mmCIF file of N, CA, C and O in Angstrom:
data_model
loop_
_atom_site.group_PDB
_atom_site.id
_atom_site.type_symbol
_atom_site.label_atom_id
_atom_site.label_comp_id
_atom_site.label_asym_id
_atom_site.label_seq_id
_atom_site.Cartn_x
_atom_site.Cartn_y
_atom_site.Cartn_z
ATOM 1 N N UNK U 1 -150.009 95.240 239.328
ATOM 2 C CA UNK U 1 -149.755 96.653 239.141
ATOM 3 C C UNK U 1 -149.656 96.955 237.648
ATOM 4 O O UNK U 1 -148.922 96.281 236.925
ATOM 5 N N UNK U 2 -150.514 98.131 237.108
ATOM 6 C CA UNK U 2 -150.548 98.333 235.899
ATOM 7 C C UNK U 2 -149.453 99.735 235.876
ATOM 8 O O UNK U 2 -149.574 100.770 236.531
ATOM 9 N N UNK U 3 -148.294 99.344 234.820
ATOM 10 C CA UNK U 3 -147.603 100.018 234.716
ATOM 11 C C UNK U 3 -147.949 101.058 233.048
ATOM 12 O O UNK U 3 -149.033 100.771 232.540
ATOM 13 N N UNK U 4 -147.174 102.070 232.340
ATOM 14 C CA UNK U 4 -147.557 102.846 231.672
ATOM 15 C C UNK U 4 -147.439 101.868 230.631
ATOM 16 O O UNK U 4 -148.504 101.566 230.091
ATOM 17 N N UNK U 5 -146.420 101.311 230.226
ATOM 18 C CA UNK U 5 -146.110 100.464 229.095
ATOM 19 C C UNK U 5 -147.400 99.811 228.582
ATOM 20 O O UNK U 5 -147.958 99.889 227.488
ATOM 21 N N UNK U 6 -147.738 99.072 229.825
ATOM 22 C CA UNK U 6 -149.150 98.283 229.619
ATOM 23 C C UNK U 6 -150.467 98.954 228.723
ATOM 24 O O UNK U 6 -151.235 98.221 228.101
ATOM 25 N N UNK U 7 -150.601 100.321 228.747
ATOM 26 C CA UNK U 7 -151.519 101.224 228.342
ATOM 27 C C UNK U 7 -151.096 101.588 226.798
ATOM 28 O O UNK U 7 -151.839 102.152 225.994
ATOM 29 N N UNK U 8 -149.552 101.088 226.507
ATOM 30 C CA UNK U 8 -149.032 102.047 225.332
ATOM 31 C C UNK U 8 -149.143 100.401 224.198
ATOM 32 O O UNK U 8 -149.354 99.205 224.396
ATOM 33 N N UNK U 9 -148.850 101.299 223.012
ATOM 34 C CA UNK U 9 -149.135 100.250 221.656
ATOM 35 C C UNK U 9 -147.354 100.407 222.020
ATOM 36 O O UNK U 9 -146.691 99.381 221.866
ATOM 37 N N UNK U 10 -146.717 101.526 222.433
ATOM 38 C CA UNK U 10 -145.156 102.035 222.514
ATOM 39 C C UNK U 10 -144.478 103.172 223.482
ATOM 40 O O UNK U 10 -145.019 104.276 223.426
ATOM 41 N N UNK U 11 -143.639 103.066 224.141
ATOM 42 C CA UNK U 11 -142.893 104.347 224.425
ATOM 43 C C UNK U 11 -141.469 104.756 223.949
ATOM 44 O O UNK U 11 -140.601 103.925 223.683
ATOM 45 N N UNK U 12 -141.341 105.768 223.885
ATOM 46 C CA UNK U 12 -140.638 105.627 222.796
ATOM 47 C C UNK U 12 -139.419 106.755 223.176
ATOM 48 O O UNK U 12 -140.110 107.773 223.137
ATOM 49 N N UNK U 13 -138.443 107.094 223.420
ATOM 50 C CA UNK U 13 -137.542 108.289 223.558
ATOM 51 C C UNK U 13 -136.447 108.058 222.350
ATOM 52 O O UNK U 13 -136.012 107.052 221.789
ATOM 53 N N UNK U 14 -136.158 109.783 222.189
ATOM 54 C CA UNK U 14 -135.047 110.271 221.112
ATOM 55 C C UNK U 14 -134.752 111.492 221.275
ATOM 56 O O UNK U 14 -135.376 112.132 222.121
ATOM 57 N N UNK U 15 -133.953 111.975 220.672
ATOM 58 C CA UNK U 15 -133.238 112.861 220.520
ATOM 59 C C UNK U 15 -134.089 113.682 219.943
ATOM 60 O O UNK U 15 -134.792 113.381 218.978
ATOM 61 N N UNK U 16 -134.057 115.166 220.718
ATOM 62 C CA UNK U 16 -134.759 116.147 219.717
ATOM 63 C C UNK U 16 -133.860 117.805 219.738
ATOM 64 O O UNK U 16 -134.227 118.955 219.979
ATOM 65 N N UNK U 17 -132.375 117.095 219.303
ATOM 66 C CA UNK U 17 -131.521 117.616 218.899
ATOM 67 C C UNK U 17 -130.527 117.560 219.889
ATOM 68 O O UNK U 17 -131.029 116.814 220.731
ATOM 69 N N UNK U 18 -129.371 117.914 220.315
ATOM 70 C CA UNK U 18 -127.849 118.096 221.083
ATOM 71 C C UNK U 18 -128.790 118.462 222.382
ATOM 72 O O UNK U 18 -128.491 117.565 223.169
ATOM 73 N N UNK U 19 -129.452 119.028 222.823
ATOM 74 C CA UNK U 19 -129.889 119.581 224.022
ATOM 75 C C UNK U 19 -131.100 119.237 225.134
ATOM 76 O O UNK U 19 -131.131 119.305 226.362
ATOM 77 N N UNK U 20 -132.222 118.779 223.980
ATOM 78 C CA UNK U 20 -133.980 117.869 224.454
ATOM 79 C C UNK U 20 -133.201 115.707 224.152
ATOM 80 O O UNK U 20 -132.421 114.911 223.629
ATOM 81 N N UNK U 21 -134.377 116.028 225.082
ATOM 82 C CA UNK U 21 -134.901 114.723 224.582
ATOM 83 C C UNK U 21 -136.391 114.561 224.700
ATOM 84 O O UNK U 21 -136.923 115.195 225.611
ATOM 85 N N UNK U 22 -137.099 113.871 223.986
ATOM 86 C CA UNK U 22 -138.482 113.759 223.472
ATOM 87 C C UNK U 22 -138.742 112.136 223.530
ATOM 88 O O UNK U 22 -138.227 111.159 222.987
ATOM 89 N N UNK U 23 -139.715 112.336 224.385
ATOM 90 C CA UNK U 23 -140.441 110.831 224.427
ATOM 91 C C UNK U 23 -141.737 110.681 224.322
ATOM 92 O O UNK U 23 -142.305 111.704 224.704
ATOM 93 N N UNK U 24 -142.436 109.889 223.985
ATOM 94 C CA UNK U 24 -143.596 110.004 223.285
ATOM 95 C C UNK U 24 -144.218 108.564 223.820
ATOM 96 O O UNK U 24 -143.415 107.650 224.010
ATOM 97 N N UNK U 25 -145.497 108.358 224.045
ATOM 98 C CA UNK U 25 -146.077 106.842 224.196
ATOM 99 C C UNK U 25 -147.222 107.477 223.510
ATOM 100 O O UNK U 25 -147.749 108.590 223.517
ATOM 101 N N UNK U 26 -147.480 105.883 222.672
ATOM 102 C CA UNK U 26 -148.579 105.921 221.921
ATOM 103 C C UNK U 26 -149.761 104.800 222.453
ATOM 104 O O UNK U 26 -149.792 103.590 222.227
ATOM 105 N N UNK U 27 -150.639 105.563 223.173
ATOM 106 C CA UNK U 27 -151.846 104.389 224.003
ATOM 107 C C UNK U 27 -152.124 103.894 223.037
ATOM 108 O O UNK U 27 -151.963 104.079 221.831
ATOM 109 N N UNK U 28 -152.624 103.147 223.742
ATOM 110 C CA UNK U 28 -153.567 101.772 222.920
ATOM 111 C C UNK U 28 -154.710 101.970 222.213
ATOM 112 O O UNK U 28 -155.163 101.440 221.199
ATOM 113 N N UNK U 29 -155.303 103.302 223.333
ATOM 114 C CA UNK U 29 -156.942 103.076 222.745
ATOM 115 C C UNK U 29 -157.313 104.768 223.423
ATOM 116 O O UNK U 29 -156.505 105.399 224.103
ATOM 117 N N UNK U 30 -158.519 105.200 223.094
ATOM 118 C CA UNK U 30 -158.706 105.945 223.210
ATOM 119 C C UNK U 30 -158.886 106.097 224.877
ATOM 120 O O UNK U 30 -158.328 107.053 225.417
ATOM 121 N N UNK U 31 -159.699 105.114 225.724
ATOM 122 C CA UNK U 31 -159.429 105.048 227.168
ATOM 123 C C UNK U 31 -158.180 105.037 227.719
ATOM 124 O O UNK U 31 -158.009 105.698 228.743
ATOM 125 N N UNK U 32 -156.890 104.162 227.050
ATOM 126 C CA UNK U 32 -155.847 104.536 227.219
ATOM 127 C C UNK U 32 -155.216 105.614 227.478
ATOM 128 O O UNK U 32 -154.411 105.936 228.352
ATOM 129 N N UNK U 33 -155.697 106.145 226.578
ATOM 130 C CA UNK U 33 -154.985 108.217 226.578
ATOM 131 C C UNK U 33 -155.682 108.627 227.311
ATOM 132 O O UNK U 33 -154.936 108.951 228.235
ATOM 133 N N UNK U 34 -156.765 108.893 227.619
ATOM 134 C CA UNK U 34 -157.671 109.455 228.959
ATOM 135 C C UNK U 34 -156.811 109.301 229.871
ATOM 136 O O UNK U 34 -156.239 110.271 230.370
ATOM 137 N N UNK U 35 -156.537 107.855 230.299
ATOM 138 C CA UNK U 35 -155.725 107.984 231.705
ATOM 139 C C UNK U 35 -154.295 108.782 231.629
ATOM 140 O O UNK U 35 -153.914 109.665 232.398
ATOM 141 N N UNK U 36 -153.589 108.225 230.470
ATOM 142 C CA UNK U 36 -151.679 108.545 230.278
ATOM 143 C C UNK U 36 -151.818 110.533 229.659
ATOM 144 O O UNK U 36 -150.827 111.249 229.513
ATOM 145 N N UNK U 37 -152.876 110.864 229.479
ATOM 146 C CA UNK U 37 -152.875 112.215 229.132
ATOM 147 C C UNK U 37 -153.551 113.208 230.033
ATOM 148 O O UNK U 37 -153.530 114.387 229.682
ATOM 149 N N UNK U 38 -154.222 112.832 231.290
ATOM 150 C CA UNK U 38 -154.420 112.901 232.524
ATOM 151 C C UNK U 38 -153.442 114.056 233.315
ATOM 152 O O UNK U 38 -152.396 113.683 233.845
ATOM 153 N N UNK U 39 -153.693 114.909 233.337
ATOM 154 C CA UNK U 39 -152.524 115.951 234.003
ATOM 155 C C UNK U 39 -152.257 115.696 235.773
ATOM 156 O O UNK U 39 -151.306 115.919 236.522
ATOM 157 N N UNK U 40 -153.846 115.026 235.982
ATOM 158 C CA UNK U 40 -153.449 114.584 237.766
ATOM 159 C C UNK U 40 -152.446 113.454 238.074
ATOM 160 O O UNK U 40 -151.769 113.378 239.099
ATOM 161 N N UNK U 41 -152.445 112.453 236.883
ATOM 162 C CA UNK U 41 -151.810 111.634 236.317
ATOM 163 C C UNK U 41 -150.191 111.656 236.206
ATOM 164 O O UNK U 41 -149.354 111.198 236.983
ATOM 165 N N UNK U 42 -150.014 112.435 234.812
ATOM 166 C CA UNK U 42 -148.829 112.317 234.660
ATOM 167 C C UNK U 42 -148.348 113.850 234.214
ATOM 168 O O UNK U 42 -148.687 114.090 233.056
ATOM 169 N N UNK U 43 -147.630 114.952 234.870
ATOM 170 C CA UNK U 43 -147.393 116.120 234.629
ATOM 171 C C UNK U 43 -146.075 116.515 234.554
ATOM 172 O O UNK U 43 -145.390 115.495 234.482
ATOM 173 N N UNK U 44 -145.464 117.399 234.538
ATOM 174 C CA UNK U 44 -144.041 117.853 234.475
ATOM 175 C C UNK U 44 -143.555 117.524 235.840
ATOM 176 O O UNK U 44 -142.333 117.386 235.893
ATOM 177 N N UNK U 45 -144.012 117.408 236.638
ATOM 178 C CA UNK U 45 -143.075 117.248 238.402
ATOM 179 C C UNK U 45 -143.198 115.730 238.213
ATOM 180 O O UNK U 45 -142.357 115.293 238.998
ATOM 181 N N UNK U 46 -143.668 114.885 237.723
ATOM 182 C CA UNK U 46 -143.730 114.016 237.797
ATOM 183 C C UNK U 46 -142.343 112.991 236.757
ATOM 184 O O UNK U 46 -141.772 111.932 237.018
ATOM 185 N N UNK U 47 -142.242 113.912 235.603
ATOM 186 C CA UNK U 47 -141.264 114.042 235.283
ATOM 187 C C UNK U 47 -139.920 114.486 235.455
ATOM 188 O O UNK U 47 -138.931 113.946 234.958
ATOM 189 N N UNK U 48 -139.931 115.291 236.037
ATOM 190 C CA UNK U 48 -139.152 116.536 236.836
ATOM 191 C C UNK U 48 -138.225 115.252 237.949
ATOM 192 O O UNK U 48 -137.005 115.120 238.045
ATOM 193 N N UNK U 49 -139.298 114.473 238.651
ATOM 194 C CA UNK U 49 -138.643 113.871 239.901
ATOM 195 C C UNK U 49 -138.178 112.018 238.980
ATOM 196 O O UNK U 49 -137.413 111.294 239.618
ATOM 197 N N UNK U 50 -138.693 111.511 237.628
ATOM 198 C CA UNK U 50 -137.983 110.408 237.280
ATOM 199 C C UNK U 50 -136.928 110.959 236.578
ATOM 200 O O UNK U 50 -135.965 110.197 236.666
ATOM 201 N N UNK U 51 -136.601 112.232 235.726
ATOM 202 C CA UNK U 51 -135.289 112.229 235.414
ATOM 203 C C UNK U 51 -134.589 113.522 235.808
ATOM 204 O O UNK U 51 -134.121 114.030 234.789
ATOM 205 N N UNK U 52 -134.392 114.095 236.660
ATOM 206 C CA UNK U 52 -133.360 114.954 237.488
ATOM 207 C C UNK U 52 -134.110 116.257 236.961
ATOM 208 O O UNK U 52 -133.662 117.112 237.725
ATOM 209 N N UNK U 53 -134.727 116.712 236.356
ATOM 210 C CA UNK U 53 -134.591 117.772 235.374
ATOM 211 C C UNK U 53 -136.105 119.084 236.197
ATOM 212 O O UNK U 53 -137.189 118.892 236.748
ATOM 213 N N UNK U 54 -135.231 120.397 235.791
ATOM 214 C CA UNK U 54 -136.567 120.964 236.212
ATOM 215 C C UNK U 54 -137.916 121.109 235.890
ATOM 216 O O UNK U 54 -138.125 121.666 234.812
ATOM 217 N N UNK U 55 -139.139 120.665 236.703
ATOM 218 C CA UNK U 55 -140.219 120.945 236.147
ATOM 219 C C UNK U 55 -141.078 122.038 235.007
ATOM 220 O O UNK U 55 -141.861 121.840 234.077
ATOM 221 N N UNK U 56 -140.393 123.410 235.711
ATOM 222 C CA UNK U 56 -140.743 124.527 234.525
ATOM 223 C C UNK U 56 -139.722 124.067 233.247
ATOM 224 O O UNK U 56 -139.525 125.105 232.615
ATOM 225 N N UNK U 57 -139.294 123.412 232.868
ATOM 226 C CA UNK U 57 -138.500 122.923 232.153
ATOM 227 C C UNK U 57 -139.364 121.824 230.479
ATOM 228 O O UNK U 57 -139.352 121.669 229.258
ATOM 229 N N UNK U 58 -139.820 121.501 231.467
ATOM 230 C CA UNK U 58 -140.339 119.649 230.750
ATOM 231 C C UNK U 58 -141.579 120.664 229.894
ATOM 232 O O UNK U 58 -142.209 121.615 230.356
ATOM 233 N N UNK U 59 -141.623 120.236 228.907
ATOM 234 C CA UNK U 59 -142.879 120.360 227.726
ATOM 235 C C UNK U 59 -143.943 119.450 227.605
ATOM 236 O O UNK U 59 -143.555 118.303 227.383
ATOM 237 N N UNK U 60 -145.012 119.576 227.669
ATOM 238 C CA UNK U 60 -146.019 118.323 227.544
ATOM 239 C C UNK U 60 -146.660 118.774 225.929
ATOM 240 O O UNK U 60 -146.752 119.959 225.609
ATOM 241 N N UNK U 61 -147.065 117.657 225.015
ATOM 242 C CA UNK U 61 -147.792 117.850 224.190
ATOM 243 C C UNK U 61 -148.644 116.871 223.775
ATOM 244 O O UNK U 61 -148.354 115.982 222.974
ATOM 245 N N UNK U 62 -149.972 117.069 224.458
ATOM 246 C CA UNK U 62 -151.260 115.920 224.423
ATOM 247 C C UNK U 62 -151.843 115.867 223.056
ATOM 248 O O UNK U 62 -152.188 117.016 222.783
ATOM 249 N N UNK U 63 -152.062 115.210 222.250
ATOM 250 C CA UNK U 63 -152.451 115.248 220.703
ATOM 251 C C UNK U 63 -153.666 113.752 221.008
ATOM 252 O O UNK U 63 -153.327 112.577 220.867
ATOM 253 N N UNK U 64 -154.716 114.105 221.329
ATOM 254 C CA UNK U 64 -155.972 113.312 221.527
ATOM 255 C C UNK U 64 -156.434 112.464 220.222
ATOM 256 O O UNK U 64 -156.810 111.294 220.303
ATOM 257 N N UNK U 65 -156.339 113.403 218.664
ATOM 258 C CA UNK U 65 -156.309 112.708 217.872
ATOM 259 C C UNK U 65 -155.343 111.671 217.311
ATOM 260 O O UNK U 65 -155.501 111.099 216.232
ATOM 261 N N UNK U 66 -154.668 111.549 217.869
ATOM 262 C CA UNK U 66 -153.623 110.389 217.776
ATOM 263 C C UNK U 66 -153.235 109.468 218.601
ATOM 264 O O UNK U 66 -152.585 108.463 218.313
ATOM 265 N N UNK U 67 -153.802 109.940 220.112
ATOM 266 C CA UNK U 67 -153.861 109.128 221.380
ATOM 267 C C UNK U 67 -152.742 109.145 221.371
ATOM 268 O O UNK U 67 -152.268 108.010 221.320
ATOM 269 N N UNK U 68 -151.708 110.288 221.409
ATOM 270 C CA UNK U 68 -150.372 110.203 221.835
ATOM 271 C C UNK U 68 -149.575 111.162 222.891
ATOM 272 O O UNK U 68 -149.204 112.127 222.223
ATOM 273 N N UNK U 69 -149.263 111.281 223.880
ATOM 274 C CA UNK U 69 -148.441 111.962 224.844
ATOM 275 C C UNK U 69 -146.833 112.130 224.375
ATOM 276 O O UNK U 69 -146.007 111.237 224.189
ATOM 277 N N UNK U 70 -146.705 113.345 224.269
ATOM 278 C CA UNK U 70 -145.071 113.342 224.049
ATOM 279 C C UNK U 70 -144.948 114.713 224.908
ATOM 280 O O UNK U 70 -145.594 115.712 225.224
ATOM 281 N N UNK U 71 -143.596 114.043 225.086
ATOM 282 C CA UNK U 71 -142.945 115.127 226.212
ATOM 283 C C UNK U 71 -141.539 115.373 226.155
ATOM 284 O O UNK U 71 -140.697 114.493 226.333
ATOM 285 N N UNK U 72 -141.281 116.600 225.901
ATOM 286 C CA UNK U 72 -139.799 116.916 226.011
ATOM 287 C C UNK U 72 -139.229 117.116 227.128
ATOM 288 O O UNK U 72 -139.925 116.864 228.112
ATOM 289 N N UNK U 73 -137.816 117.620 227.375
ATOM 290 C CA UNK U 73 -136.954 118.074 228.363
ATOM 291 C C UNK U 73 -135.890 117.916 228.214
ATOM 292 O O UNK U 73 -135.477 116.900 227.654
ATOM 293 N N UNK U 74 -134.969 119.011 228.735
ATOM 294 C CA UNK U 74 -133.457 119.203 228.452
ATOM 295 C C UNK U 74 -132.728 117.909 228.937
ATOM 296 O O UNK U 74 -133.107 117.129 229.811
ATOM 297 N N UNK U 75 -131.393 117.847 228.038
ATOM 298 C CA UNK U 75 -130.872 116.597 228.303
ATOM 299 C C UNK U 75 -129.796 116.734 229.567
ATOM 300 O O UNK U 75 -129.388 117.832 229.944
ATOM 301 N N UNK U 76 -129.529 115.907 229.963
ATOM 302 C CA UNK U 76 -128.873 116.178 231.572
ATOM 303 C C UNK U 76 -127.572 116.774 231.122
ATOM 304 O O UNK U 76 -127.158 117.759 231.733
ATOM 305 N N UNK U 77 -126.904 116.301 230.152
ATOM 306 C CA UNK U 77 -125.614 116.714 229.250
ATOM 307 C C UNK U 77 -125.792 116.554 227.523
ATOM 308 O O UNK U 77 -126.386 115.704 226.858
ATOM 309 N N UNK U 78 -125.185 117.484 227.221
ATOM 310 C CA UNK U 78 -124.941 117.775 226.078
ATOM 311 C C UNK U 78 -125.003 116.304 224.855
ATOM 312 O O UNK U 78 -123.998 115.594 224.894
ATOM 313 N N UNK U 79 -125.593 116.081 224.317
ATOM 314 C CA UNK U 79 -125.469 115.298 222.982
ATOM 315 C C UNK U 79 -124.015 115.299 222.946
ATOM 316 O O UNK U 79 -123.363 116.340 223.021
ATOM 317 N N UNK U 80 -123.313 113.716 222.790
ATOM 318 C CA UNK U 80 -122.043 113.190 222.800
ATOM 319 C C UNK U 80 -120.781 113.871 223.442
ATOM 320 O O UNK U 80 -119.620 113.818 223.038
ATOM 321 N N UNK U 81 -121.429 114.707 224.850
ATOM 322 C CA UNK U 81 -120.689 115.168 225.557
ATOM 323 C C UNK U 81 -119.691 114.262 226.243
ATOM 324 O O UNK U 81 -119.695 113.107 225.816
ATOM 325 N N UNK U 82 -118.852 114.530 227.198
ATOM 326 C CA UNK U 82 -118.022 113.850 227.423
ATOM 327 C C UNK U 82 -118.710 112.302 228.851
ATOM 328 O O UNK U 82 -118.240 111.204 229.149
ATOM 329 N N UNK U 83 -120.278 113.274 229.448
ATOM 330 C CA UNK U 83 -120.898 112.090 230.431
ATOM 331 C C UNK U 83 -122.485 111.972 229.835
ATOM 332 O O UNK U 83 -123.584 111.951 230.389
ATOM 333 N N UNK U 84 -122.095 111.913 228.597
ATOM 334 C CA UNK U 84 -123.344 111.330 228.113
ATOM 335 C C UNK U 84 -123.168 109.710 227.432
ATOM 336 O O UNK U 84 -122.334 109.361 226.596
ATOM 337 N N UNK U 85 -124.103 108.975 227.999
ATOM 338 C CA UNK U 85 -124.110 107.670 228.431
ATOM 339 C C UNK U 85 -125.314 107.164 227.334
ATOM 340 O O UNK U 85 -125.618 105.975 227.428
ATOM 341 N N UNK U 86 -125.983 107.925 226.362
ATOM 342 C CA UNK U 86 -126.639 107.035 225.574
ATOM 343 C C UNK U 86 -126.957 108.608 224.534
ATOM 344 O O UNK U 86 -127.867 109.434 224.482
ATOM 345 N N UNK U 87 -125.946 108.449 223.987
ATOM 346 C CA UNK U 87 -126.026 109.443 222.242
ATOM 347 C C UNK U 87 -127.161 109.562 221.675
ATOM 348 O O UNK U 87 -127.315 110.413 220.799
ATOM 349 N N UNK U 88 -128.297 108.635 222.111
ATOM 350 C CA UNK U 88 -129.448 108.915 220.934
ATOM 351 C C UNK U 88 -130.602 109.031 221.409
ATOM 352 O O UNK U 88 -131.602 109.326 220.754
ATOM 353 N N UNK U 89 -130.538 108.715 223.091
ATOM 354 C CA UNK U 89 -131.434 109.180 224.260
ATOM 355 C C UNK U 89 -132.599 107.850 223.923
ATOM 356 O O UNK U 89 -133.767 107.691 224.278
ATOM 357 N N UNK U 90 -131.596 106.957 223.012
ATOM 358 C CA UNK U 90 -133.207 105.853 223.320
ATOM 359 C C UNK U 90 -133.651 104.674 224.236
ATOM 360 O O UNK U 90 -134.358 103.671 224.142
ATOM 361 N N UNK U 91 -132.824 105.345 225.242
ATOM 362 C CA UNK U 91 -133.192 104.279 226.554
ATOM 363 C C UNK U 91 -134.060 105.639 227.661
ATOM 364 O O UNK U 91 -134.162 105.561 228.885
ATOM 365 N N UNK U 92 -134.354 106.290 227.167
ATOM 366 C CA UNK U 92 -134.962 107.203 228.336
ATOM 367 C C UNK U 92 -135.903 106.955 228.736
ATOM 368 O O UNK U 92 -136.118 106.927 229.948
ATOM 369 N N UNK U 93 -136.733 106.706 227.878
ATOM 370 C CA UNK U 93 -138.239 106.441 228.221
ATOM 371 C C UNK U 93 -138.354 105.122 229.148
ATOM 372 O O UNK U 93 -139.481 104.660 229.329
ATOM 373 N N UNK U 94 -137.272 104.518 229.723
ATOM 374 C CA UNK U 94 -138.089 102.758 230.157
ATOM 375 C C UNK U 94 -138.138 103.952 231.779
ATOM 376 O O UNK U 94 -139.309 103.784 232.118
ATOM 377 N N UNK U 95 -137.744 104.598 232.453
ATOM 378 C CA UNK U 95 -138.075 105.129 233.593
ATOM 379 C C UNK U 95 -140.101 105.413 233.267
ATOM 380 O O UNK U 95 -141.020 104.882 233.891
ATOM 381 N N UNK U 96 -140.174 106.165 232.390
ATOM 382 C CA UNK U 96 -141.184 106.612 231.984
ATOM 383 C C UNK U 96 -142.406 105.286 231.890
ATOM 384 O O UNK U 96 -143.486 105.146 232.465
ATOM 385 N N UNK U 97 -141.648 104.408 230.864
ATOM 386 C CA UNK U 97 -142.163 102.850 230.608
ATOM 387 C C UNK U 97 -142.757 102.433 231.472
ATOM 388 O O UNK U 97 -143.877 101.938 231.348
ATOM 389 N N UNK U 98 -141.881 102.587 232.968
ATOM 390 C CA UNK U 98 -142.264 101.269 234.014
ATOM 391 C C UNK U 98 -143.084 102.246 234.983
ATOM 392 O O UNK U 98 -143.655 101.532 235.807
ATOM 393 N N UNK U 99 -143.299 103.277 235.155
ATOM 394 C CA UNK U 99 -144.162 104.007 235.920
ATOM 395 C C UNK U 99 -145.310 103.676 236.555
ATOM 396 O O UNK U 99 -146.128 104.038 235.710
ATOM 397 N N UNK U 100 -145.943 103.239 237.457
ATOM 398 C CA UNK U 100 -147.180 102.985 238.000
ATOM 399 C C UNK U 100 -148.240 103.634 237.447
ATOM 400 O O UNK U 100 -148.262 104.845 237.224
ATOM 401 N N UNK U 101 -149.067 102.913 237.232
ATOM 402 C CA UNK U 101 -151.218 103.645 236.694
ATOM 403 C C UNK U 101 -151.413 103.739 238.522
ATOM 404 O O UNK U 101 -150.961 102.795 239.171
ATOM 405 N N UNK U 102 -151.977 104.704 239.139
ATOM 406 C CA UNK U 102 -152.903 104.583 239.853
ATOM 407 C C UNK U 102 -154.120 103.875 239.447
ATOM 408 O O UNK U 102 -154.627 104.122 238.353
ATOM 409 N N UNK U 103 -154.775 102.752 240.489
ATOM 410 C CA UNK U 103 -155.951 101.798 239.844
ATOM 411 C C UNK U 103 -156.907 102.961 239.848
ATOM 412 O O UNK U 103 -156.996 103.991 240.516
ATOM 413 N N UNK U 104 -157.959 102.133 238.328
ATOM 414 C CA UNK U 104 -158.806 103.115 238.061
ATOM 415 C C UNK U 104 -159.989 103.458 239.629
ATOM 416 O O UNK U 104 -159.674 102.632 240.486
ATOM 417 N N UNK U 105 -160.902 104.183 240.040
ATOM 418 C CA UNK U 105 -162.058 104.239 240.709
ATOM 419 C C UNK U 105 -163.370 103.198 240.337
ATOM 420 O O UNK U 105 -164.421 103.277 240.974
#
């Protein structure tokens, strides 16, 4: 099973201020991003259902010249709120990380 990681040079999550968090994978190759920038692929509900959050919510931003996918969305709690469990949001992305590729056709 080819998972997303496998496709990425990186994935990567952070903080994109007290409220987002922003995660980003950087494919490998230009076939890489074809698949991970793929909207049948990988879209906001898809996101929506690995981290709690609403779909009209989640931001996608496909940047082809860089072969990079980044994606925002509100943080479940507040930046160093009282049930926030990782201050700098850089464990978010391994949900994202370990995600299944549908095999190619």
């Amino acid at each position: 099973m080819t998972v997303v990681a496998d496709l990425a040079l990186e994935v990567r999550s952070k903080n994109a201020g007290p409220f987002w968090v922003t995660m980003e994978i950087f494919a490998r190759d230009a076939d890489a991003y074809a698949v991970l920038a793929d909207p049948s692929f990988l879209d906001a509900s898809v996101i929506a259902r690995l981290y709690g959050v609403e779909a009209a919510d989640v931001q996608f931003f496909r940047i082809p010249s860089l072969n990079v996918v980044k994606i925002s969305y509100p943080r479940p709690v507040a930046q160093g709120g009282l049930r926030d469990r990782d201050i700098h949001a850089g464990q978010h992305h391994v949900p994202l990380a370990m995600l299944a590729v549908p095999p190619a056709n």
